[in-house]
Coordinates of C-alpha atoms in Angstrom, one line a residue:
X21 CA 0.1 -0.2 0.1
X22 CA 2.9 2.5 -0.7
X23 CA 3.1 4.4 2.4
X24 CA 0.7 2.3 4.5
X25 CA 2.7 -1.0 3.6
X26 CA 5.0 -0.6 6.3
X27 CA 2.0 -0.9 8.9
X28 CA 1.5 -4.5 7.8
X29 CA 2.8 -7.0 10.7
X30 CA 4.9 -9.4 8.9
X31 CA 3.7 -12.6 7.7
X32 CA 4.6 -15.7 9.6
X33 CA 7.1 -17.5 7.8
X34 CA 5.5 -21.0 7.4
X35 CA 7.6 -23.5 6.1
X36 CA 6.7 -26.1 3.5
X37 CA 5.3 -29.0 5.0
X38 CA 7.7 -31.6 3.2
X39 CA 10.5 -29.5 5.1
X40 CA 9.4 -29.0 8.2
X41 CA 11.0 -31.4 11.2
X42 CA 9.2 -33.3 13.8
X43 CA 9.8 -31.1 16.5
X44 CA 10.6 -34.0 19.2
X45 CA 7.2 -35.9 17.9
X46 CA 8.1 -39.5 16.8
X47 CA 9.0 -40.2 13.1
X48 CA 7.0 -42.5 10.8
X49 CA 8.2 -44.5 7.9
X50 CA 5.3 -44.6 5.8
X51 CA 5.0 -41.7 3.4
X52 CA 1.6 -41.1 4.7
X53 CA 2.6 -41.0 8.0
X54 CA 5.5 -38.8 7.5
X55 CA 2.8 -36.4 6.2
X56 CA 1.0 -36.9 9.4
X57 CA 3.7 -35.7 11.4
X58 CA 4.9 -33.0 9.8
X59 CA 1.4 -31.8 9.9
X60 CA 1.4 -32.1 13.7
X61 CA 4.4 -30.1 13.7
X62 CA 2.8 -27.4 11.7
X63 CA -0.1 -27.1 14.0
X64 CA 2.2 -27.1 16.8
X65 CA 4.3 -24.2 15.2
X66 CA 0.9 -22.4 14.9
X67 CA 0.5 -22.5 18.5
X68 CA 3.6 -21.5 19.4
X69 CA 3.3 -18.6 17.6
X70 CA -0.3 -17.9 19.1
X71 CA 2.0 -18.7 22.4
X72 CA 4.5 -16.3 21.5
X73 CA 1.7 -13.4 21.8
X74 CA 1.5 -14.8 25.6
X75 CA 4.7 -14.7 26.5
X76 CA 3.8 -15.5 30.2
X77 CA 1.9 -19.1 29.3
X78 CA 4.2 -21.9 31.0
X79 CA 2.6 -24.8 30.0
X80 CA 4.3 -26.5 32.7
X81 CA 2.1 -24.4 34.9
X82 CA -1.0 -26.2 36.5
X83 CA -2.6 -22.9 35.9
X84 CA -1.7 -22.0 32.5
X85 CA -5.0 -22.6 31.0
X86 CA -6.5 -19.8 33.1
X87 CA -3.7 -17.5 32.3
X88 CA -4.0 -18.3 28.4
X89 CA -7.7 -17.1 28.9
X90 CA -7.1 -14.3 30.4
X91 CA -4.2 -13.3 28.2
X92 CA -6.8 -14.1 25.1
X93 CA -9.8 -12.3 27.0
X94 CA -6.8 -8.9 26.9
X95 CA -5.7 -9.3 23.7
X96 CA -9.1 -9.8 22.1
X97 CA -10.9 -6.7 24.3
X98 CA -12.2 -4.5 21.9
X99 CA -11.4 -0.9 21.9
X100 CA -13.9 1.5 23.2
X101 CA -14.4 5.2 23.2
X102 CA -14.3 5.3 26.7
X103 CA -10.9 4.3 27.0
X104 CA -10.1 7.9 25.6
X105 CA -12.9 9.8 27.1
X106 CA -14.2 8.0 30.1
X107 CA -16.4 10.7 31.1
X108 CA -18.3 9.7 27.9
X109 CA -21.9 9.8 28.5
X110 CA -24.0 7.0 26.7
X111 CA -27.7 8.0 25.3
X112 CA -30.5 5.8 24.2
X113 CA -30.3 4.1 21.0
X114 CA -32.1 6.0 18.1
X115 CA -32.2 2.3 15.8
X116 CA -35.1 0.4 16.9
X117 CA -37.1 -1.3 14.3
X118 CA -40.6 -0.6 15.8
X119 CA -40.0 2.5 14.1
X120 CA -40.4 2.1 10.1
X121 CA -38.7 5.3 9.4
X122 CA -35.4 6.8 10.2
X123 CA -35.1 9.0 13.2
X124 CA -35.1 13.0 12.7
X125 CA -33.4 15.4 15.1
X126 CA -36.8 15.2 17.3
X127 CA -35.7 11.7 18.5
X128 CA -32.0 12.3 18.6
X129 CA -31.9 10.9 22.2
X130 CA -34.1 8.1 21.5
X131 CA -36.7 6.5 19.5
X132 CA -40.5 7.5 19.8
X133 CA -41.6 4.4 21.2
X134 CA -43.2 3.5 25.0
X135 CA -42.6 0.0 24.3
X136 CA -39.5 -1.9 25.1
X137 CA -37.5 -3.6 22.2
X138 CA -36.1 -6.6 22.8
X139 CA -33.7 -6.7 19.9
X140 CA -30.2 -5.0 21.2
X141 CA -27.2 -7.1 22.0
X142 CA -25.7 -6.9 25.5
X143 CA -22.3 -5.8 25.9
X144 CA -21.0 -9.1 27.9
X145 CA -22.7 -11.0 25.0
X146 CA -19.4 -13.7 23.4
X147 CA -19.7 -16.0 20.7
X148 CA -17.2 -19.3 20.7
X149 CA -14.2 -18.5 18.7
X150 CA -13.5 -22.7 18.1
X151 CA -16.2 -25.3 18.3
X152 CA -14.7 -28.4 17.9
X153 CA -13.1 -30.2 20.9
X154 CA -9.8 -31.9 19.3
X155 CA -8.5 -34.5 21.4
X156 CA -5.3 -35.1 19.8
X157 CA -2.8 -33.0 17.5
X158 CA -3.0 -35.7 15.0
X159 CA -6.6 -35.3 14.7
X160 CA -7.4 -33.9 11.0
X161 CA -7.9 -30.0 10.8
X162 CA -6.7 -30.0 14.7
X163 CA -5.9 -26.6 16.1
X164 CA -4.2 -27.0 19.2
X165 CA -2.7 -24.7 21.9
X166 CA -0.4 -27.2 23.8
X167 CA 0.9 -30.5 22.9
X168 CA -1.6 -32.2 24.7
X169 CA -4.7 -30.5 22.8
X170 CA -6.2 -29.1 25.8
X171 CA -9.8 -27.7 25.5
X172 CA -9.9 -24.0 26.1
X173 CA -12.7 -21.8 25.3
X174 CA -12.0 -18.4 23.8
X175 CA -14.7 -15.7 23.3
X176 CA -15.0 -13.0 21.1
X177 CA -17.4 -9.9 21.2
X178 CA -20.7 -10.8 19.3
X179 CA -21.7 -7.6 17.2
X180 CA -25.2 -6.0 16.8
X181 CA -27.1 -2.9 17.8
X182 CA -26.5 -1.6 21.5
X183 CA -29.4 -0.1 23.9
X184 CA -26.8 2.8 24.7
X185 CA -24.9 4.8 21.7
X186 CA -21.9 6.9 22.4
X187 CA -22.6 9.3 19.3
X188 CA -25.8 11.3 18.7
X189 CA -26.7 11.2 14.8
X190 CA -27.2 14.8 14.0
X191 CA -23.6 15.2 15.3
X192 CA -22.3 12.3 13.2
X193 CA -20.2 12.8 9.5
X194 CA -19.7 9.6 8.4
X195 CA -17.3 8.3 5.8
X196 CA -16.9 5.0 3.7
X197 CA -13.5 4.2 1.8
X198 CA -13.0 1.4 -0.5
X199 CA -9.6 0.4 -0.9
X200 CA -7.2 -2.6 -2.8
X201 CA -8.6 -4.0 -5.9
X202 CA -12.3 -5.0 -6.9
X203 CA -14.6 -7.7 -4.8
X204 CA -18.0 -8.8 -6.0
X205 CA -20.2 -7.2 -2.6
X206 CA -18.5 -3.8 -2.3
X207 CA -21.5 -2.4 -3.8
X208 CA -23.4 -3.9 -1.2
X209 CA -21.8 -3.2 1.7
X210 CA -21.6 0.4 1.2
X211 CA -25.8 0.2 0.3
X212 CA -26.3 -1.1 3.7
X213 CA -24.1 0.7 5.5
X214 CA -25.6 3.9 4.1
X215 CA -29.3 2.6 4.7
X216 CA -28.1 1.8 8.5
X217 CA -26.4 4.9 9.2
X218 CA -30.0 6.7 7.9
X219 CA -31.9 4.5 10.3
X220 CA -30.0 5.7 13.1
X221 CA -30.9 9.1 12.0
X222 CA -27.4 10.2 10.5
X223 CA -27.6 13.1 7.6
X224 CA -24.1 13.6 6.6
X225 CA -22.7 10.7 4.9
X226 CA -19.8 10.9 2.5
X227 CA -17.7 8.6 0.0
X228 CA -14.5 8.7 0.0
X229 CA -13.3 8.5 -4.1
X230 CA -10.3 6.2 -5.2
X231 CA -9.3 4.5 -1.6
X232 CA -7.1 6.1 0.9
X233 CA -5.9 8.2 -2.1
X234 CA -9.3 10.3 -1.9
X235 CA -8.3 11.8 1.3
X236 CA -4.8 13.8 -0.1
X237 CA -5.8 14.6 -3.8
X238 CA -7.7 17.8 -4.0
X239 CA -8.9 16.9 -7.4
X240 CA -11.0 14.2 -5.9
X241 CA -14.2 15.5 -4.3
X242 CA -16.0 13.4 -1.6
X243 CA -19.0 12.2 -2.7
X244 CA -22.7 12.8 -0.8
X245 CA -24.2 9.3 0.1
X246 CA -27.9 8.8 0.8
X247 CA -30.6 6.0 0.3
X248 CA -31.7 7.4 -2.8
X249 CA -27.8 7.6 -4.2
X250 CA -27.3 3.7 -3.1
X251 CA -30.7 2.1 -3.5
X252 CA -29.9 0.1 -6.9
X253 CA -26.0 0.2 -6.7
X254 CA -26.2 -3.5 -5.6
X255 CA -27.2 -4.2 -8.9
X256 CA -23.9 -3.8 -10.4
X257 CA -20.5 -4.9 -9.8
X258 CA -17.6 -2.8 -9.1
X259 CA -17.4 -0.2 -6.3
X260 CA -19.4 3.2 -6.5
X261 CA -16.2 4.9 -5.2
X262 CA -13.6 3.2 -6.9
X263 CA -10.6 1.5 -5.5
X264 CA -6.8 2.6 -5.7
X265 CA -3.7 1.0 -3.7
X266 CA -1.4 2.4 -1.8
X267 CA -2.4 6.1 -0.2
X268 CA -0.9 8.9 1.8
X269 CA 0.6 9.1 5.0
X270 CA -1.3 8.1 8.0
X271 CA -0.8 11.9 9.0
X272 CA -2.4 13.4 6.3
X273 CA -5.1 11.0 6.0
X274 CA -6.2 12.0 9.9
X275 CA -5.4 15.8 9.4
X276 CA -7.8 15.4 6.4
X277 CA -10.5 13.5 8.6
X278 CA -10.2 16.4 10.9
X279 CA -10.9 19.1 8.4
X280 CA -13.9 17.3 7.0
X281 CA -15.4 17.0 10.3
X282 CA -15.7 12.9 10.0
X283 CA -15.8 11.1 13.2
X284 CA -17.2 7.7 12.0
X285 CA -14.9 6.3 9.2
X286 CA -15.7 2.5 7.4
X287 CA -13.0 1.1 5.4
X288 CA -13.3 -1.7 3.1
X289 CA -10.5 -3.9 2.4
X290 CA -8.0 -6.4 3.0
X291 CA -4.7 -7.1 5.5
X292 CA -2.7 -4.1 4.2
X293 CA -6.3 -1.6 4.3
X294 CA -6.9 -3.0 7.7
X295 CA -3.3 -2.1 8.8
X296 CA -4.0 1.0 7.9
X297 CA -7.5 1.7 9.2
X298 CA -5.8 0.6 12.3
X299 CA -3.0 3.0 12.3
X300 CA -5.7 5.9 11.6
X301 CA -7.4 4.4 14.9
X302 CA -4.5 4.9 16.9
X303 CA -3.3 8.7 15.3
X304 CA -6.7 9.5 16.3
X305 CA -6.3 8.1 19.9
X306 CA -3.2 9.9 19.8
X307 CA -4.9 13.0 18.9
X308 CA -7.5 12.6 21.7
X309 CA -10.3 12.9 18.8
X310 CA -13.5 11.4 18.8
X311 CA -13.5 9.0 15.8
X312 CA -14.9 5.2 15.2
X313 CA -12.9 3.5 12.9
X314 CA -14.7 0.6 11.8
X315 CA -13.1 -2.0 9.3
X316 CA -15.3 -4.3 7.0
X317 CA -12.7 -7.5 5.5
X318 CA -12.5 -7.3 1.9
X319 CA -10.4 -10.1 0.5
X320 CA -12.0 -12.3 -2.4
X321 CA -9.0 -15.0 -1.3
X322 CA -10.9 -16.0 1.9
X323 CA -7.5 -15.3 3.8
X324 CA -8.4 -13.6 6.9
X325 CA -7.6 -15.0 10.1
X326 CA -10.5 -16.4 12.6
X327 CA -13.6 -15.8 10.4
X328 CA -15.7 -18.4 8.6
X329 CA -15.4 -16.6 5.1
X330 CA -15.0 -12.8 3.6
X331 CA -17.5 -11.5 1.2
X332 CA -17.1 -12.2 -2.4
X333 CA -15.7 -15.5 -1.9
X334 CA -18.5 -17.4 -2.3
X335 CA -19.3 -15.2 -5.5
X336 CA -15.8 -16.1 -7.0
X337 CA -16.3 -19.8 -6.5
X338 CA -19.2 -19.7 -8.3
X339 CA -18.1 -17.9 -10.9
X340 CA -14.8 -19.7 -11.2
X341 CA -17.5 -22.9 -12.3
X342 CA -17.9 -21.4 -15.6
X343 CA -14.3 -21.0 -16.4
X344 CA -13.8 -24.7 -15.3
X345 CA -16.6 -26.0 -17.1
X346 CA -15.2 -24.0 -20.2
X347 CA -11.7 -25.9 -19.7
X348 CA -13.5 -29.0 -19.3
X349 CA -15.4 -28.8 -22.4
X350 CA -12.1 -27.5 -24.3
X351 CA -10.0 -30.4 -22.9
X352 CA -12.5 -32.9 -23.1
X353 CA -13.4 -32.1 -27.2
X354 CA -9.7 -32.6 -27.7
X355 CA -7.5 -35.2 -28.4
X356 CA -5.4 -35.3 -25.4
X357 CA -6.8 -32.3 -24.3
X358 CA -5.7 -30.4 -21.2
X359 CA -7.3 -27.4 -19.7
X360 CA -5.6 -24.8 -17.1
X361 CA -7.7 -22.5 -15.2
X362 CA -5.8 -20.2 -13.0
X363 CA -7.7 -18.6 -10.0
X364 CA -7.3 -16.0 -7.5
X365 CA -5.3 -16.7 -4.3
X366 CA -1.7 -15.1 -3.6
X367 CA -1.0 -17.3 -0.3
X368 CA -4.1 -19.3 0.1
X369 CA -5.7 -21.4 -1.8
X370 CA -9.2 -21.8 -1.2
X371 CA -11.0 -20.3 -3.8
X372 CA -9.1 -23.2 -5.8
X373 CA -9.8 -25.5 -3.5
X374 CA -13.2 -24.8 -3.2
X375 CA -13.9 -24.5 -7.0
X376 CA -12.6 -27.9 -7.6
X377 CA -14.7 -29.6 -5.2
X378 CA -17.5 -27.6 -6.6
X379 CA -16.6 -28.5 -10.0
X380 CA -15.9 -31.9 -9.9
X381 CA -14.2 -31.8 -12.9
X382 CA -10.6 -30.8 -11.6
X383 CA -8.2 -33.7 -12.0
X384 CA -5.4 -31.4 -10.4
X385 CA -5.8 -29.1 -8.1
X386 CA -2.8 -26.7 -6.7
X387 CA -2.3 -24.2 -4.1
X388 CA 0.5 -21.9 -2.6
X389 CA 0.3 -24.2 0.8
X390 CA 1.6 -27.2 -0.3
X391 CA 5.0 -27.4 -2.7
X392 CA 4.7 -29.8 -5.1
X393 CA 7.1 -31.0 -8.4
X394 CA 6.3 -30.7 -11.8
X395 CA 8.8 -33.1 -12.9
X396 CA 10.2 -36.4 -11.7
X397 CA 8.5 -39.7 -11.0
X398 CA 5.9 -38.1 -8.6
X399 CA 5.5 -35.0 -10.6
X400 CA 2.5 -33.3 -11.9
X401 CA 3.6 -33.9 -15.8
X402 CA 4.0 -37.5 -14.9
X403 CA 0.6 -38.0 -13.4
X404 CA -0.8 -35.6 -16.5
X405 CA 0.7 -38.4 -18.8
X406 CA -1.2 -40.9 -16.8
X407 CA -4.4 -39.0 -16.9
X408 CA -4.1 -38.6 -20.8
X409 CA -3.8 -42.2 -21.0
X410 CA -6.5 -43.2 -18.7
X411 CA -9.1 -40.9 -19.5
X412 CA -8.0 -39.0 -22.9
X413 CA -7.9 -35.4 -21.2
X414 CA -7.4 -33.5 -18.0
X415 CA -8.3 -30.0 -16.2
X416 CA -6.0 -28.5 -13.7
X417 CA -6.8 -25.8 -11.5
X418 CA -4.2 -23.7 -9.9
X419 CA -4.0 -20.7 -7.5
X420 CA -2.0 -17.7 -8.6
X421 CA 0.4 -18.0 -5.6
X422 CA 1.3 -21.8 -6.4
X423 CA 4.6 -22.7 -7.6
X424 CA 6.2 -19.5 -7.4
X425 CA 9.3 -21.3 -6.7
X426 CA 9.8 -22.3 -10.5
X427 CA 9.6 -18.8 -11.6
X428 CA 12.1 -16.0 -11.6
X429 CA 12.1 -13.7 -8.8
X430 CA 11.9 -9.9 -9.8
X431 CA 11.2 -8.7 -6.4
X432 CA 9.2 -6.0 -7.7
X433 CA 6.2 -4.8 -5.3
X434 CA 2.9 -3.4 -6.2
X435 CA 1.3 -0.2 -4.5
X436 CA 0.0 -2.0 -1.8
X437 CA 3.5 -3.5 -1.1
X438 CA 2.6 -7.1 -2.3
X439 CA 5.2 -8.9 -4.2
X440 CA 4.3 -9.3 -7.8
X441 CA 3.7 -12.7 -8.7
X442 CA 4.7 -14.7 -11.8
X443 CA 2.0 -16.3 -14.0
X444 CA 2.2 -19.7 -13.0
X445 CA -0.6 -20.4 -15.4
X446 CA 1.4 -19.4 -18.2
X447 CA 4.7 -21.4 -17.3
X448 CA 2.4 -24.7 -16.6
X449 CA 1.3 -24.4 -20.0
X450 CA 4.6 -24.1 -21.5
X451 CA 6.2 -26.9 -19.3
X452 CA 3.4 -29.2 -20.5
X453 CA 3.9 -28.4 -24.2
X454 CA 7.9 -28.6 -23.8
X455 CA 7.8 -32.3 -21.9
X456 CA 5.2 -33.9 -24.3
X457 CA 6.7 -32.3 -27.4
X458 CA 9.7 -33.9 -25.8
X459 CA 8.4 -37.3 -25.6
X460 CA 6.6 -37.2 -28.9
X461 CA 3.2 -37.0 -27.4
X462 CA 0.5 -34.7 -28.8
X463 CA -1.3 -32.8 -26.4
X464 CA -3.8 -29.4 -27.2
X465 CA -3.4 -27.6 -24.0
X466 CA -5.8 -24.7 -23.2
X467 CA -5.4 -22.0 -20.5
X468 CA -8.3 -19.8 -18.9
X469 CA -7.6 -17.1 -16.5
X470 CA -10.9 -15.6 -15.6
X471 CA -9.4 -13.2 -12.6
X472 CA -10.8 -9.9 -13.7
X473 CA -14.0 -11.2 -14.7
X474 CA -15.0 -12.7 -11.6
X475 CA -13.9 -9.5 -9.5
X476 CA -15.8 -7.4 -11.2
X477 CA -18.9 -9.3 -11.1
X478 CA -22.0 -8.6 -9.3
X479 CA -22.3 -10.4 -5.7
X480 CA -24.3 -13.7 -5.6
X481 CA -27.6 -14.3 -3.0
X482 CA -24.9 -16.1 -0.4
X483 CA -22.2 -12.7 -0.7
X484 CA -25.3 -10.2 -0.8
X485 CA -26.6 -11.6 2.4
X486 CA -22.9 -11.4 3.9
X487 CA -22.5 -7.9 2.9
X488 CA -25.8 -6.9 4.0
X489 CA -25.4 -8.0 7.4
X490 CA -21.7 -7.0 7.6
X491 CA -22.5 -3.5 6.6
X492 CA -25.2 -3.2 9.5
X493 CA -23.1 -4.4 12.2
X494 CA -20.0 -2.3 11.0
X495 CA -22.5 0.8 11.8
X496 CA -24.1 -0.9 15.1
X497 CA -20.3 -1.1 16.5
X498 CA -19.6 2.4 15.3
X499 CA -22.6 3.8 17.2
X500 CA -22.0 1.5 20.3
X501 CA -18.6 3.5 20.7
X502 CA -16.3 0.7 19.6
X503 CA -13.0 1.5 17.2
X504 CA -10.5 -0.1 15.8
X505 CA -12.2 -3.1 15.2
X506 CA -13.4 -5.2 12.0
X507 CA -16.6 -7.1 12.2
X508 CA -16.9 -10.9 10.7
X509 CA -18.7 -13.7 10.9
X510 CA -17.6 -16.6 13.1
X511 CA -19.3 -20.0 13.2
X512 CA -22.3 -18.6 11.6
X513 CA -22.4 -15.8 14.4
X514 CA -21.2 -12.2 13.5
X515 CA -18.3 -10.7 15.8
X516 CA -16.3 -7.7 16.5
X517 CA -12.5 -8.4 16.4
X518 CA -9.4 -6.0 17.5
X519 CA -7.9 -5.4 13.7
X520 CA -4.5 -6.2 14.7
X521 CA -5.9 -9.9 15.7
X522 CA -6.9 -10.5 11.9
X523 CA -3.9 -8.9 10.3
X524 CA -1.1 -10.6 12.0
X525 CA -0.8 -13.3 8.5
X526 CA -2.9 -14.5 5.9
X527 CA -5.4 -17.4 7.0
X528 CA -3.8 -20.7 5.1
X529 CA -5.2 -23.7 3.9
X530 CA -4.5 -26.5 6.2
X531 CA -3.3 -29.3 4.0
X532 CA -4.5 -31.7 7.5
X533 CA -8.2 -30.2 7.3
X534 CA -11.3 -32.3 6.1
X535 CA -11.7 -30.1 3.6
X536 CA -8.3 -30.7 1.6
X537 CA -8.8 -34.2 2.3
X538 CA -12.5 -34.0 0.6
X539 CA -10.7 -32.0 -2.4
X540 CA -8.1 -34.7 -2.8
X541 CA -10.6 -37.3 -2.5
X542 CA -12.6 -35.4 -5.5
X543 CA -9.4 -35.1 -7.9
X544 CA -8.1 -38.0 -6.9
X545 CA -4.1 -36.2 -7.1
X546 CA -1.4 -38.0 -5.6
X547 CA 1.2 -35.4 -3.5
X548 CA 3.5 -34.8 -6.3
X549 CA 6.8 -35.0 -3.9

């Protein structure tokens, strides 16, 4: 993100599983068990990463569990306006569904109803972060804190409207900004934020054009927003406000917010954008500004920690089916046909995995989390030869971040600070052509990259619902006085999470998860190592 890229917490350098030591766990002789041992080691590595955030935890201490829970509660306690303004006085909420029209300034102190409404969330409501009680680190998908896989309850804040709010609607100027790349559902979130703000009684709502750039570029004017403006924007893809990567220094963004009188900021973006949002939140606190900064995770790759999924992901998987089906028809219709589909996923292979499962037409699925060989007795090309001999055709699905070790490193960065990736799809296409030409076997290879077609599409029904609820809960969180938070879905419930806890490193596909095992069962592919 240019000036904001330095704010991102460095990613954990998780080694490839086939290179990982066993960390004292018994080694096994069979290839399947060796792989399982490495997976267990990876789980313990991730647990160690968690423990690093809790430096006082000693697993030999009989009270370590309660200490860990207290530390977890501390880390996941979400920032509130009363942390900086302890004398802040809440007022009765202006949000109540007994009213069917937005509140006016006449009701800024409450809603015009004598009846008690039971639709509010208690501030002490919590959602359980992990719901499976794993009893062994060797269990498929096990997420363990200690080597014995002890069950530890971890609770996070439930999202939703509160009975007391800390902002008077008539004094609020709310701004929305969309950063990074396009993603299905951006307009849906914008629309619902605006609608919910108006229900609270907010009159001043603006959009900041073209990401964080819009705070500093004098040629870009903020866009007034209202329900009338956003009523139908969810019917098309893209972002009404535009997007861009990078942006000015944080101090300039906060200066601009002060000048404009913005005291609620809703930021839609991925890890880098959220790092910027957290820095804005911290700078506002440093300046003693009464501002709520709330994020809505936007990543089509589904690589945000602790959340079931992020918006745009379901649409991406659904739209990927069209490309996969086209690749299948091309391959199936040709003599020794091979179809290659490259899907999004810089560091996480969720789209490729789920698209492969959904289509049922993929023979080989390659993801960034797992190393694979192209050549050799167990390589992709050897298995592809087997598929052509037995099936007559094959379809390969590859995530964009997979196999980057095969490509020449450029060290180039985009405006968000992300490494510019080589095109693994083109590389595999050329390797297939060269290999089969070398062994005298004719092959017809078709390569499809639907990335921008998928990113620009309209959200499907599943994502539309997710976007609607995320937008609503973002506004509820801001009015409740929370800042430096992001909203997400966890175990089917909507929650508020502190931004630093979700941007530590990308969420990855667990190669020992049941979902990856299901993908392998569907494709029938070997390990390629």
